[in-house]
Amino acid sequence: MTASRTARERVRAELTREITDIARRQLATEGAGGLSLRAVAREMGMVSSAIYRYFPSRDDLLTALIVDGYNALGEAVEQAGSACPRDDFPGRWLAACHAVREWAVAHPHEYALIYGSPVPGYQAPQDTIAARVRDVAVYGRIISDAWEAGAITPPADHAPEELERDAGSFRELMPGVPDAVIWRAVSAWTALYGWVGFEVFGQFNNVIENHRTAFEHAMRLAADTIGIAQ
Amino acid sequence: MTASRTARERVRAELTREITDIARRQLATEGAGGLSLRAVAREMGMVSSAIYRYFPSRDDLLTALIVDGYNALGEAVEQAGSACPRDDFPGRWLAACHAVREWAVAHPHEYALIYGSPVPGYQAPQDTIAARVRDVAVYGRIISDAWEAGAITPPADHAPEELERDAGSFRELMPGVPDAVIWRAVSAWTALYGWVGFEVFGQFNNVIENHRTAFEHAMRLAADTIGIAQ
DNA sequence: AAAAAACGAGAGCACTGCTCTTGACGGCCA
DNA sequence: TGGCCGTCAAGAGCAGTGCTCTCGTTTTTT
């Protein structure tokens, strides 16, 4: 079966990959709205209708790029997290934060695709949910590791009772962690992506210059909120 | 001069307003990408080229909507902030937070326009910067009021020296407030808009149900970070 | 009343996503 | 080896978009 694949399926896989590569380049320069199937076809020397043999619609091509984006971001965060000693929880936290920020700054349009406003008329298919949690899983692991190791000072407050059910999805990512810490982690999470979004989408233009330093300071404050000893 | 205006300029103002109204409705249903000059013209019973007498390009129409959005959001936050007793700083903070969240949930596409990923190829003109700071000015005033009243516990840490210049823009919004508090406020600010963005853009779908309660809890934690006594 | 400015309508250009049909090529079974 | 079926690129075409230009008409100004 591999023999039969070699001929046709191999060139098909190659072309599919070439399409996504060109599309990703277009995405990086023009943004999601400027992604044009016809332009991709033109750059490949194909006629536009031929692209539809590989991607049934523009949204399908976009979906492929989104999944790639999730995986690329997730991989960057995973690598950063695993580069630190396992018991250096502040270090792992900061490394993961820097990873997502640096990836986002390097790939602003791809970041916009996965964490920005949803592109109009586009509905994320189920294929994406597997890859979309790779980054948050890293944060969850850091926090549950830290809690297990006693490196998180238990907060004085506790979460509102109404939120007991809502914490369910997060408990799976942070097993054993009490709800009060979970909600503090969620809050830090929103601060992280809120900052990155502000920076990538230009809200900090002409306001902040030392982006990295300011970001790290903010993420230290976020770690404080969680209770990670620094 | 008002007499001469009445004839032509009045119908012009009326038509301009009608165009933006229809465009805003289209924006609310289709999103920024689905905003079509031709569709607006069609709905007005005009021919598409006539629209260009009122807005030189699609981007200009979009800019008008963006400015309107900034003003609407800013007004909502201002009203919420002034509805509280002036010395109830946690109350003012929470009210302002709820205001931006509720406005964003009620007008997701408009929120996406002003706080989401920038629409491709669109460059925000200078006209917008006047209206864009109305909401953050409210936060700045709450915090500087609170600091002046001694209602903020001075933080133990201080900000990195490198960030002294970067804090400049924020100092104007929070006169008299020390840098350490400023950066805590910025961090809370990113947590606020990070949360709202997550909720509006669907990252919390199938994850959180009691949005309002969870949001308020997170904003209380943010107030803690700033040091606002609750 | 005459000149000037503003206006709506229409045609047209270049572009988009997408569909359908046509002809050619390549891998499979007899 | 020969036929056959599926896959493929190509082309034409449809409906839609932003935008430009011109042409009469209407309104304002001089």
PDB file of C-alpha atoms (C1' of nucleotides) in Angstrom, chain C residues 4-30:
ATOM      1  C1'  DA C   4     -20.542  76.318  -9.590  1.00  0.00           C
ATOM      2  C1'  DA C   5     -20.865  72.774  -6.612  1.00  0.00           C
ATOM      3  C1'  DA C   6     -23.093  68.584  -5.018  1.00  0.00           C
ATOM      4  C1'  DC C   7     -25.608  64.660  -6.083  1.00  0.00           C
ATOM      5  C1'  DG C   8     -27.714  59.980  -7.842  1.00  0.00           C
ATOM      6  C1'  DA C   9     -27.493  56.749 -11.439  1.00  0.00           C
ATOM      7  C1'  DG C  10     -25.131  53.723 -14.390  1.00  0.00           C
ATOM      8  C1'  DA C  11     -21.397  51.348 -16.637  1.00  0.00           C
ATOM      9  C1'  DG C  12     -17.177  49.336 -16.002  1.00  0.00           C
ATOM     10  C1'  DC C  13     -12.580  47.396 -13.945  1.00  0.00           C
ATOM     11  C1'  DA C  14     -10.206  44.163 -11.197  1.00  0.00           C
ATOM     12  C1'  DC C  15     -10.751  41.171  -7.692  1.00  0.00           C
ATOM     13  C1'  DT C  16     -12.860  37.414  -4.696  1.00  0.00           C
ATOM     14  C1'  DG C  17     -14.948  32.365  -3.486  1.00  0.00           C
ATOM     15  C1'  DC C  18     -16.944  28.759  -5.673  1.00  0.00           C
ATOM     16  C1'  DT C  19     -19.181  25.494  -9.336  1.00  0.00           C
ATOM     17  C1'  DC C  20     -19.385  22.911 -13.451  1.00  0.00           C
ATOM     18  C1'  DT C  21     -17.593  20.746 -17.519  1.00  0.00           C
ATOM     19  C1'  DT C  22     -13.908  19.039 -20.460  1.00  0.00           C
ATOM     20  C1'  DG C  23      -9.933  16.611 -21.652  1.00  0.00           C
ATOM     21  C1'  DA C  24      -5.625  14.241 -20.208  1.00  0.00           C
ATOM     22  C1'  DC C  25      -2.860  11.416 -17.297  1.00  0.00           C
ATOM     23  C1'  DG C  26      -1.772   7.569 -14.055  1.00  0.00           C
ATOM     24  C1'  DG C  27      -2.534   3.355 -11.347  1.00  0.00           C
ATOM     25  C1'  DC C  28      -5.413  -0.901 -11.170  1.00  0.00           C
ATOM     26  C1'  DC C  29      -7.349  -5.401 -12.737  1.00  0.00           C
ATOM     27  C1'  DA C  30      -8.102  -8.785 -16.288  1.00  0.00           C
TER      28       DA C  30
END
